[in-house]
Coordinates of C-alpha atoms and ligand atoms in Angstrom, one line a residue:
Chain A
M282 CA 0.0 0.0 0.1
S283 CA 2.9 2.4 0.9
L284 CA 4.3 1.6 -2.4
L285 CA 1.1 2.5 -4.2
A286 CA 0.7 5.6 -2.1
S287 CA 4.2 7.0 -2.8
E288 CA 3.5 6.1 -6.6
T289 CA 0.6 8.6 -6.6
D290 CA 3.0 11.2 -5.0
N291 CA 5.4 10.6 -7.7
A292 CA 2.9 11.3 -10.4
A293 CA 2.5 14.9 -9.0
V294 CA 6.2 15.7 -9.7
P295 CA 6.2 16.9 -13.3
R296 CA 8.9 15.7 -15.8
L297 CA 11.4 15.0 -13.3
A298 CA 12.2 11.7 -14.9
A299 CA 10.7 12.4 -18.3
G300 CA 13.8 12.9 -20.3
K301 CA 16.0 9.9 -21.1
P302 CA 19.1 10.8 -18.9
G303 CA 16.9 11.9 -15.9
L304 CA 15.0 8.6 -16.2
S305 CA 17.9 6.4 -15.7
I306 CA 19.5 8.5 -12.9
G307 CA 16.0 8.8 -11.0
W308 CA 15.7 4.9 -11.6
I309 CA 19.0 4.2 -10.0
A310 CA 18.6 6.9 -7.3
G311 CA 15.3 5.4 -6.1
F312 CA 17.1 2.0 -5.7
A313 CA 20.1 3.4 -3.8
L314 CA 18.7 3.7 -0.5
P315 CA 17.0 0.3 0.1
V316 CA 19.9 -1.6 -1.7
M317 CA 22.4 0.1 0.5
V318 CA 20.4 -0.7 3.8
A319 CA 20.0 -4.3 2.6
A320 CA 23.6 -4.7 2.0
L321 CA 24.7 -3.2 5.2
W322 CA 22.3 -5.6 7.0
E323 CA 23.6 -8.4 5.1
G324 CA 27.1 -7.7 5.9
A325 CA 26.3 -7.1 9.5
V326 CA 24.6 -10.6 9.8
S327 CA 27.2 -12.4 8.1
A328 CA 29.9 -10.7 10.1
G329 CA 28.2 -11.8 13.2
L330 CA 27.5 -8.3 14.5
A331 CA 23.8 -9.2 14.5
N332 CA 22.2 -12.5 14.6
G333 CA 19.2 -11.5 12.2
R334 CA 16.6 -13.7 14.0
L335 CA 14.0 -11.0 14.3
L336 CA 15.0 -9.3 11.1
P337 CA 16.5 -11.8 8.7
P338 CA 19.2 -10.8 6.1
P339 CA 17.9 -10.2 2.4
S340 CA 19.6 -13.6 1.5
R341 CA 17.5 -15.5 3.9
I342 CA 14.3 -13.7 2.8
G343 CA 15.2 -14.5 -0.8
A344 CA 15.8 -18.1 0.0
T345 CA 12.5 -18.3 1.7
L346 CA 10.8 -16.6 -1.2
W347 CA 12.5 -19.0 -3.6
E348 CA 11.5 -22.0 -1.5
L349 CA 7.8 -20.7 -1.4
A350 CA 7.9 -20.2 -5.1
R351 CA 9.5 -23.7 -6.0
S352 CA 7.0 -25.5 -3.8
G353 CA 4.1 -23.9 -5.5
E354 CA 2.9 -22.3 -2.2
L355 CA 3.6 -18.8 -3.3
A356 CA 1.4 -19.1 -6.5
T357 CA -1.4 -20.7 -4.4
H358 CA -1.4 -18.0 -1.9
A359 CA -0.9 -15.2 -4.5
A360 CA -3.8 -16.6 -6.6
A361 CA -6.0 -16.7 -3.5
T362 CA -5.4 -13.2 -2.7
L363 CA -5.5 -11.8 -6.4
W364 CA -8.8 -13.6 -6.9
R365 CA -10.3 -11.9 -3.7
V366 CA -9.0 -8.4 -4.5
A367 CA -10.2 -8.8 -8.2
A368 CA -13.5 -9.8 -7.1
G369 CA -13.9 -7.1 -4.5
F370 CA -12.4 -4.6 -6.7
A371 CA -14.8 -5.4 -9.6
L372 CA -17.7 -5.2 -7.3
G373 CA -16.6 -2.0 -5.5
A374 CA -15.6 -0.3 -8.7
V375 CA -19.0 -1.2 -10.4
V376 CA -21.1 -0.1 -7.6
G377 CA -18.9 2.9 -6.8
T378 CA -19.1 4.0 -10.4
V379 CA -22.8 3.6 -10.7
L380 CA -23.6 5.3 -7.5
G381 CA -21.0 8.1 -8.1
A382 CA -22.5 8.8 -11.7
L383 CA -26.0 9.0 -10.2
S384 CA -25.0 11.3 -7.5
G385 CA -23.0 13.4 -9.7
A386 CA -25.5 13.6 -12.4
S387 CA -28.6 14.5 -10.2
E388 CA -28.9 17.0 -7.4
L389 CA -32.0 15.2 -6.1
L390 CA -30.2 11.7 -6.0
R391 CA -27.0 13.4 -4.5
R392 CA -29.2 14.8 -1.6
L393 CA -30.7 11.5 -1.1
M394 CA -27.6 9.3 -1.2
D395 CA -24.7 11.3 -0.2
P396 CA -25.3 12.0 3.5
T397 CA -26.0 8.4 4.1
L398 CA -22.8 7.2 2.2
Q399 CA -20.8 9.9 4.0
A400 CA -21.9 8.6 7.3
L401 CA -21.1 5.1 6.3
R402 CA -17.8 6.2 5.2
A403 CA -17.0 7.5 8.6
I404 CA -17.2 4.0 9.9
P405 CA -13.9 2.3 10.0
S406 CA -14.4 -0.5 7.5
I407 CA -13.0 -3.1 9.5
A408 CA -15.6 -2.7 11.9
W409 CA -18.0 -4.3 9.5
V410 CA -16.1 -7.6 9.8
P411 CA -18.1 -9.2 12.4
L412 CA -21.3 -8.1 10.7
F413 CA -20.1 -9.5 7.3
I414 CA -19.1 -12.8 8.9
L415 CA -22.7 -13.1 10.5
W416 CA -24.4 -12.5 7.2
L417 CA -22.1 -14.0 4.6
G418 CA -20.2 -16.7 6.5
I419 CA -16.5 -17.0 7.3
F420 CA -15.6 -17.9 3.6
E421 CA -15.0 -15.9 0.5
A422 CA -18.2 -13.9 0.5
S423 CA -17.4 -11.9 3.7
K424 CA -14.0 -11.2 2.4
V425 CA -15.0 -10.1 -1.0
A426 CA -17.5 -7.8 0.7
L427 CA -15.0 -6.2 2.9
I428 CA -12.7 -5.4 0.0
A429 CA -15.6 -4.2 -2.0
V430 CA -16.4 -1.7 0.7
G431 CA -12.8 -0.6 0.7
V432 CA -12.7 -0.1 -3.0
F433 CA -16.2 1.5 -3.2
F434 CA -15.6 4.8 -1.4
P435 CA -12.8 6.3 -3.3
V436 CA -14.4 5.3 -6.6
Y437 CA -17.8 6.8 -5.5
L438 CA -16.3 9.9 -4.3
G439 CA -13.9 10.3 -7.2
V440 CA -16.7 9.9 -9.8
A441 CA -19.2 12.0 -8.0
A442 CA -16.5 14.7 -7.5
A443 CA -15.4 14.6 -11.1
L444 CA -19.0 15.0 -12.3
A445 CA -19.7 17.8 -10.2
G446 CA -16.5 19.5 -11.0
I447 CA -16.9 19.1 -14.6
D448 CA -15.9 22.3 -16.7
R449 CA -19.3 24.1 -17.4
K450 CA -17.6 25.9 -20.2
I451 CA -16.8 22.8 -22.1
I452 CA -20.4 21.5 -21.7
E453 CA -21.6 24.8 -23.2
V454 CA -19.6 23.9 -26.3
G455 CA -21.5 20.7 -26.4
R456 CA -24.8 22.4 -26.1
V457 CA -23.8 24.8 -28.9
F458 CA -23.3 21.9 -31.2
R459 CA -26.9 20.7 -30.0
L460 CA -25.7 17.4 -28.5
G461 CA -28.6 15.4 -27.1
R462 CA -28.4 13.7 -23.6
V463 CA -26.7 10.6 -24.7
A464 CA -24.3 12.3 -27.1
M465 CA -23.3 14.7 -24.4
I466 CA -22.5 12.0 -22.1
R467 CA -20.6 10.0 -24.6
R468 CA -18.8 12.8 -26.4
V469 CA -18.2 15.3 -23.5
T470 CA -18.9 13.9 -20.0
L471 CA -17.3 10.6 -20.1
P472 CA -13.9 11.7 -21.6
A473 CA -14.0 14.7 -19.3
I474 CA -14.1 12.6 -16.2
L475 CA -12.0 9.7 -17.5
P476 CA -8.8 10.9 -15.9
A477 CA -10.3 11.3 -12.4
W478 CA -12.1 7.9 -12.7
V479 CA -8.7 6.2 -13.5
T480 CA -7.2 7.9 -10.5
A481 CA -10.2 6.9 -8.3
L482 CA -9.8 3.3 -9.5
R483 CA -6.1 3.3 -8.8
T484 CA -6.9 4.6 -5.2
G485 CA -9.6 2.0 -5.0
L486 CA -7.2 -0.7 -6.0
G487 CA -4.7 0.3 -3.4
L488 CA -7.3 0.2 -0.7
G489 CA -8.3 -3.2 -2.1
F490 CA -4.8 -4.5 -1.4
M491 CA -5.0 -3.1 2.1
F492 CA -8.4 -4.6 2.9
V493 CA -7.5 -8.0 1.5
V494 CA -5.0 -8.3 4.3
A495 CA -7.6 -7.4 6.9
A496 CA -9.9 -9.9 5.2
E497 CA -7.3 -12.6 5.3
F498 CA -6.4 -12.0 8.9
M499 CA -10.0 -13.0 9.8
G500 CA -9.5 -16.5 9.2
A501 CA -8.3 -17.9 5.9
S502 CA -6.5 -21.1 5.0
E503 CA -4.8 -19.7 2.0
G504 CA -3.6 -16.2 0.7
L505 CA -0.7 -14.0 1.3
G506 CA -2.5 -12.5 4.6
Y507 CA -2.7 -16.1 5.7
L508 CA 1.2 -16.5 5.0
L509 CA 1.5 -13.4 7.1
V510 CA -0.5 -14.9 10.2
D511 CA 1.2 -18.2 9.6
G512 CA 4.7 -16.7 9.7
Q513 CA 3.8 -15.0 13.0
Q514 CA 2.4 -18.0 14.6
L515 CA 5.4 -20.1 13.5
G516 CA 7.8 -17.5 14.5
R517 CA 9.3 -17.2 10.9
P518 CA 9.9 -13.4 10.3
D519 CA 11.5 -14.5 6.9
R520 CA 8.2 -15.9 5.8
I521 CA 6.4 -12.7 6.9
L522 CA 8.7 -10.5 5.1
A523 CA 8.5 -12.8 1.9
A524 CA 4.7 -12.4 2.1
I525 CA 5.2 -8.5 2.5
I526 CA 7.4 -8.4 -0.5
A527 CA 4.9 -10.4 -2.7
F528 CA 2.2 -8.0 -1.6
A529 CA 4.2 -5.1 -2.7
V530 CA 5.1 -6.7 -6.0
L531 CA 1.4 -8.0 -6.7
G532 CA 0.1 -4.4 -5.8
K533 CA 2.4 -2.7 -8.0
L534 CA 1.9 -5.0 -10.8
A535 CA -1.9 -4.8 -10.5
D536 CA -1.5 -0.9 -10.5
G537 CA 0.8 -1.1 -13.5
L538 CA -1.8 -3.2 -15.3
L539 CA -4.5 -0.6 -14.5
V540 CA -2.3 2.2 -15.9
F541 CA -1.5 0.0 -18.8
V542 CA -4.9 -0.9 -20.0
T543 CA -6.3 2.8 -19.4
R544 CA -3.3 4.7 -21.0
P545 CA -4.7 4.4 -24.5
L546 CA -7.7 6.3 -23.3
L547 CA -5.6 9.0 -21.6
S548 CA -2.9 9.5 -24.2
W549 CA -4.1 13.1 -24.6
Q550 CA -2.8 14.0 -21.2
D551 CA 0.7 15.1 -20.4
V552 CA 3.0 11.9 -20.7
S553 CA 4.5 12.7 -17.2
R554 CA 1.2 13.0 -15.7
N555 CA 0.4 9.1 -16.1
R556 CA 3.8 7.7 -15.7
M557 CA 4.2 4.2 -14.0
Chain G
M246 CA -31.2 38.7 -41.2
L247 CA -30.9 38.7 -37.5
S248 CA -33.7 40.7 -35.8
I249 CA -33.6 41.3 -32.0
D250 CA -36.8 42.9 -30.7
A251 CA -37.4 44.5 -27.4
L252 CA -35.0 42.0 -25.6
S253 CA -34.8 42.1 -22.0
K254 CA -33.0 39.9 -19.6
T255 CA -33.1 40.3 -15.8
Y256 CA -31.1 37.9 -13.8
A257 CA -32.5 35.9 -10.8
D258 CA -30.8 38.5 -8.5
G259 CA -32.7 41.2 -10.1
V260 CA -29.9 42.8 -12.3
V261 CA -31.4 44.2 -15.4
A262 CA -28.8 43.2 -17.9
L263 CA -30.6 44.1 -21.0
D264 CA -33.6 46.5 -21.4
E265 CA -35.7 46.4 -24.5
L266 CA -32.9 46.1 -26.8
S267 CA -33.7 46.0 -30.5
L268 CA -31.2 45.4 -33.4
R269 CA -31.1 44.2 -37.0
V270 CA -28.1 42.7 -38.6
G271 CA -28.2 42.0 -42.2
D272 CA -27.0 39.0 -44.0
G273 CA -23.4 38.9 -44.3
E274 CA -22.9 41.9 -42.3
I275 CA -20.1 42.3 -39.6
V276 CA -21.4 44.1 -36.5
A277 CA -19.0 44.8 -33.6
L278 CA -20.5 45.5 -30.1
V279 CA -18.5 47.7 -27.7
G280 CA -19.3 49.2 -24.4
G281 CA -18.1 49.3 -20.9
S282 CA -17.9 46.3 -18.6
G283 CA -21.3 45.0 -17.4
C284 CA -23.5 46.6 -20.2
G285 CA -24.9 43.3 -21.1
K286 CA -22.7 42.3 -24.2
T287 CA -22.1 38.7 -23.0
T288 CA -25.8 38.4 -22.0
L289 CA -26.9 39.4 -25.4
L290 CA -24.5 36.9 -27.1
R291 CA -25.4 34.2 -24.8
L292 CA -29.3 34.8 -25.6
I293 CA -28.5 34.7 -29.4
A294 CA -26.6 31.5 -28.9
G295 CA -29.5 30.0 -27.2
L296 CA -27.5 29.2 -24.0
D297 CA -29.7 31.4 -21.8
R298 CA -33.4 32.4 -22.0
A299 CA -34.5 36.0 -22.4
S300 CA -37.0 37.4 -19.9
A301 CA -38.8 39.2 -22.5
G302 CA -38.6 40.0 -26.3
Q303 CA -37.7 37.8 -29.2
I304 CA -34.7 36.9 -31.4
R305 CA -35.3 35.6 -34.9
L306 CA -32.8 34.5 -37.7
D307 CA -34.4 34.6 -41.0
D308 CA -37.9 34.3 -39.4
Q309 CA -37.1 31.4 -37.3
T310 CA -37.5 32.2 -33.6
I311 CA -34.2 31.3 -31.6
N312 CA -34.9 29.8 -28.3
G313 CA -32.2 27.3 -28.0
P314 CA -28.9 26.4 -29.7
S315 CA -29.2 26.4 -33.4
A316 CA -27.3 24.7 -36.3
N317 CA -27.4 28.1 -37.9
V318 CA -25.6 29.9 -35.1
G319 CA -21.9 29.3 -34.5
V320 CA -20.2 30.5 -31.5
I321 CA -16.6 31.5 -30.7
F322 CA -15.9 32.1 -27.0
Q323 CA -13.3 34.3 -25.4
E324 CA -11.3 31.0 -24.6
P325 CA -10.7 28.5 -27.3
R326 CA -12.7 25.8 -25.3
L327 CA -11.2 22.9 -27.3
F328 CA -11.8 19.4 -26.1
P329 CA -8.5 18.4 -24.6
W330 CA -9.0 14.8 -25.3
L331 CA -9.6 15.3 -29.1
T332 CA -6.8 16.1 -31.7
I333 CA -7.1 19.3 -33.4
E334 CA -8.6 17.6 -36.3
D335 CA -11.3 16.0 -34.3
N336 CA -12.0 19.2 -32.6
V337 CA -12.5 21.0 -35.7
A338 CA -14.8 18.2 -37.0
F339 CA -16.8 18.1 -33.8
G340 CA -19.9 19.6 -35.5
L341 CA -19.7 17.3 -38.7
N342 CA -20.9 14.2 -37.0
Q343 CA -23.5 13.3 -39.7
L344 CA -20.9 13.4 -42.6
S345 CA -19.0 10.5 -43.9
A346 CA -15.3 10.3 -42.8
F347 CA -14.2 11.1 -46.3
E348 CA -16.2 14.2 -46.5
R349 CA -15.1 15.1 -43.0
E350 CA -11.5 14.8 -43.7
G351 CA -11.7 17.1 -46.8
L352 CA -13.6 19.8 -45.0
V353 CA -11.2 19.7 -42.0
A354 CA -8.2 19.9 -44.2
N355 CA -9.5 22.9 -46.0
A356 CA -10.4 24.6 -42.8
L357 CA -7.1 24.0 -41.1
T358 CA -5.3 25.4 -44.2
R359 CA -7.6 28.4 -44.0
V360 CA -6.5 29.2 -40.5
G361 CA -2.8 28.3 -41.1
L362 CA -2.9 25.0 -39.1
S363 CA -2.3 22.5 -41.7
G364 CA 0.2 19.9 -40.5
H365 CA -1.2 20.5 -36.9
G366 CA -4.2 18.5 -37.3
G367 CA -2.9 15.5 -35.5
R368 CA -1.7 17.4 -32.5
W369 CA -3.3 17.7 -29.0
P370 CA -4.7 21.1 -28.1
R371 CA -2.1 21.4 -25.2
E372 CA 0.6 21.2 -27.9
L373 CA -0.6 24.5 -29.5
S374 CA -0.1 28.1 -28.5
G375 CA -3.2 30.1 -27.5
G376 CA -3.4 31.9 -30.7
Q377 CA -3.3 28.5 -32.7
Q378 CA -5.9 27.1 -30.3
Q379 CA -8.2 30.0 -30.9
R380 CA -7.6 29.6 -34.6
A381 CA -8.9 25.9 -34.3
A382 CA -11.9 27.2 -32.5
I383 CA -12.6 29.4 -35.4
A384 CA -12.2 26.7 -37.8
R385 CA -14.5 24.5 -35.6
A386 CA -17.2 27.2 -35.5
L387 CA -17.2 28.1 -39.1
I388 CA -16.7 24.5 -40.7
T389 CA -20.5 23.8 -40.3
R390 CA -21.1 27.0 -42.2
P391 CA -23.5 28.8 -39.8
R392 CA -25.4 31.7 -41.1
L393 CA -24.5 33.7 -38.1
L394 CA -21.3 33.7 -36.1
I395 CA -21.2 35.2 -32.7
M396 CA -18.0 35.9 -30.9
D397 CA -17.3 37.1 -27.5
E398 CA -14.1 38.8 -27.2
P399 CA -12.4 36.1 -29.1
F400 CA -9.0 37.7 -29.5
S401 CA -8.7 39.6 -26.2
A402 CA -6.3 37.1 -24.7
L403 CA -3.8 37.3 -27.6
D404 CA -0.9 39.7 -28.2
P405 CA -1.4 42.3 -31.0
T406 CA 0.6 40.6 -33.7
T407 CA -1.3 37.3 -33.2
R408 CA -4.4 39.3 -33.0
A409 CA -3.9 40.8 -36.3
S410 CA -3.1 37.6 -38.0
L411 CA -6.2 36.2 -36.6
H412 CA -8.2 38.9 -38.0
R413 CA -6.9 37.8 -41.5
H414 CA -7.6 34.3 -40.9
L415 CA -11.1 35.1 -39.6
L416 CA -11.9 37.3 -42.7
S417 CA -10.4 34.7 -45.0
L418 CA -12.8 32.0 -43.7
W419 CA -15.7 34.5 -43.5
D420 CA -15.2 35.2 -47.2
E421 CA -16.0 31.5 -48.1
S422 CA -19.6 31.5 -47.0
R423 CA -20.1 35.1 -45.8
P424 CA -22.0 34.4 -42.6
T425 CA -23.4 37.3 -40.6
M426 CA -21.1 38.0 -37.8
L427 CA -21.7 39.7 -34.3
L428 CA -18.6 40.4 -32.5
V429 CA -18.0 41.8 -29.0
T430 CA -14.8 43.3 -28.4
H431 CA -13.1 45.9 -26.0
D432 CA -10.5 46.8 -28.7
V433 CA -11.8 49.8 -31.0
E434 CA -9.1 49.1 -33.6
E435 CA -10.3 45.6 -33.8
A436 CA -14.0 46.8 -34.2
V437 CA -12.9 49.3 -36.9
T438 CA -10.8 46.9 -38.7
L439 CA -13.5 44.0 -38.9
A440 CA -16.9 45.6 -38.7
D441 CA -19.2 47.1 -41.2
R442 CA -21.1 48.8 -38.2
I443 CA -20.0 49.3 -34.7
I444 CA -22.6 49.6 -32.0
V445 CA -21.7 51.3 -28.7
M446 CA -23.7 49.9 -25.7
Q447 CA -24.5 51.6 -22.4
P448 CA -24.9 50.0 -19.0
N449 CA -27.4 50.1 -16.3
P450 CA -29.6 48.8 -18.0
G451 CA -27.9 47.5 -21.1
R452 CA -29.1 49.4 -24.2
V453 CA -27.8 50.6 -27.6
F454 CA -26.1 53.9 -27.1
E455 CA -24.9 54.9 -30.5
T456 CA -24.4 53.3 -33.9
F457 CA -21.4 54.0 -36.3
P458 CA -21.4 52.8 -39.9
N459 CA -18.0 51.9 -41.1
L460 CA -17.6 52.6 -44.8
L461 CA -13.9 52.3 -45.0
A462 CA -12.4 50.1 -47.8
R463 CA -11.0 46.8 -47.0
P464 CA -8.3 45.7 -46.1
R465 CA -8.2 48.7 -43.6
V466 CA -5.1 50.2 -42.6
R467 CA -4.6 51.3 -39.1
L468 CA -2.7 54.5 -40.2
G469 CA -5.2 55.9 -42.6
S470 CA -6.9 59.0 -41.6
G471 CA -10.4 57.7 -41.8
F472 CA -9.5 54.9 -39.6
E473 CA -8.3 57.2 -37.0
T474 CA -11.3 59.5 -37.1
L475 CA -13.7 56.8 -36.7
S476 CA -11.8 55.2 -33.9
R477 CA -11.8 58.4 -32.0
Q478 CA -15.5 59.0 -32.6
I479 CA -16.2 55.6 -31.1
L480 CA -13.9 56.2 -28.1
T481 CA -15.6 59.4 -27.3
S482 CA -19.2 57.8 -27.7
L483 CA -17.9 55.1 -25.3
D484 CA -16.8 57.7 -22.8
Q485 CA -20.1 59.3 -22.9
S486 CA -22.0 56.0 -22.7
L487 CA -20.5 55.6 -19.3
K488 CA -21.8 59.1 -17.9
P489 CA -25.0 59.6 -19.9
G490 CA -25.7 62.9 -17.9
M491 CA -22.8 64.7 -19.5
P492 CA -23.1 66.8 -22.6
K493 CA -22.2 65.3 -25.9
A494 CA -19.4 67.5 -27.1
A495 CA -16.1 66.1 -26.2
P496 CA -12.9 67.8 -27.8
A497 CA -10.9 65.5 -29.9
G498 CA -7.7 64.1 -28.4
T499 CA -9.2 63.6 -25.0
A500 CA -11.1 60.6 -26.2
D501 CA -8.8 57.7 -25.3
A502 CA -9.9 57.9 -21.7
A503 CA -10.0 54.6 -19.6
W504 CA -13.6 53.7 -20.4
W505 CA -13.0 50.0 -19.6
Ligands
ATP771 N1 -25.1 34.8 -14.6 C1 -25.6 36.1 -14.1 N2 -26.2 36.0 -13.0 C2 -26.5 37.2 -12.5 N3 -26.1 38.4 -13.0 C3 -25.3 38.5 -14.1 C4 -25.0 37.1 -14.7 N4 -24.2 37.2 -16.0 C5 -24.1 38.7 -16.0 N5 -24.7 39.3 -14.9 C6 -24.9 40.7 -14.7 O1 -25.5 41.3 -16.0 C7 -24.8 42.6 -16.2 C8 -24.2 42.3 -17.7 O2 -23.2 41.3 -17.6 P1 -22.5 40.9 -19.0 O3 -21.6 39.6 -18.7 O4 -23.4 40.7 -20.1 O5 -21.6 42.2 -19.3 P2 -20.6 42.4 -20.4 O6 -21.0 43.6 -21.2 O7 -20.3 41.1 -21.2 O8 -19.4 42.9 -19.5 P3 -17.7 42.7 -19.8 O9 -17.3 43.6 -20.8 O10 -17.1 42.9 -18.6 O11 -17.6 41.2 -20.3 C9 -23.9 42.8 -15.3 O12 -24.2 43.7 -14.2 C10 -23.5 41.3 -14.5 O13 -23.1 41.5 -13.2
MG772 MG1 -18.6 39.9 -21.3

């Protein structure tokens, strides 16, 4: 999640890494600190200055990861987690988009829905867990529901805000060309809110990865979150860290995929705005 | 012919922006509206564009009452208002939806050439300068061949050189189909350069104050004496329009006061 968040911040810095030379330097600079810290820790443990029991050196985490990957465990857990995130994301994104669109399009609907949804948003989402378990059982449905709740709010808010904030001047151009309701939506409204929608989806996806951990904490027999709990119970920090790394990589890949599939739709924006 | 009869607009907050304004603009005529800030010029154009509703009165274009946006009325705003997600070509072609792609391409290519943007069709609006964007907006408004083109300070954001070149581009496009044009400007030179008739409006409430026919031959040179005289008369009239109680005789030379 932190990885995803820092990614969003990067996007706000214009053109820092846009040019070719700047790109490679920025790339290397970004890696310098973690690599240095990892190397120092590795050296300290192998020189016997630290035992690395609570914080295993990178080599041991790497070995654990490799072991998990080779035995197929990693794939099983990753697949379980990804499936949950995908299902929850799809559900939350669709419902969030639809309700956000309704709320942004109609003042009446906004007055009807928005206060309730804002109140629900104030509830820490994890507080829903017991209720979801009662309603949906301890298996997949309650987990997917929790993730969907996490994804829903940023998507709903993003779409509603984008529609409310759409430039009236550009709508007027559509009116001058006498676009009907449908044509106005297709030719003006949708393209105008697309960037904000993609941003909302990316935020939602990030939250989806955050919530899948919580969902898998509440009793799962597989999934990267289960791997975390398992590592804690077995006293294996290397497994915990391996799972965390797997989370980071999956989150980054999923975000990258989202950016990749939406990029053709947003090619008209500044290139640097939408960098990976 | 554009006929405006006893047109009034009172906004919801009680401001009377236009008070029984009447106006005729002949086919192919270019009319410039000048006047101090807040005298209802934008209000008038928005009513003609069908973007707002009048409180009273009537607007007719060739005996068709205007009560909403019309295919016969093209609009150029103060800002280019291009769609940032469309290329320049697609922006210019925005109003040509019913035509085949082939017909569209031909028209767009011609329009882009006319406004000096050939070769820029595939670029995004953000890749063009403000003047180039406004030229694309002119092409977008004129490509559908509206009978009436209305423009609200279309060049006010541009530097004088760019403005002069846009005047030429506009007149070149205008020459193709000779639409009626109604132009709001704060620039008296611009009004005298472009218009066949200049209308000075007065504020509170918005009304026609004085009308000046412009008989100067085209192309009009800023340094000609007729140009100078007419500009001075208009500036004087503008001054008076803002203090209607004052006597009408103003000595020449004091005319370029800060009426805006
Ligand atoms: N949407 C609106 N609601 C309320 N009052 C308005 C609105 N638009 C304009 N007005 C008022 O109507 C009057 C005329 O405004 P308008 O914009 O037509 O003037 P203008 O001649 O275009 O001025 P400028 O030269 O500054 O552009 C002003 O007093 C203005 O405050
Ligand atoms: Mg105005």
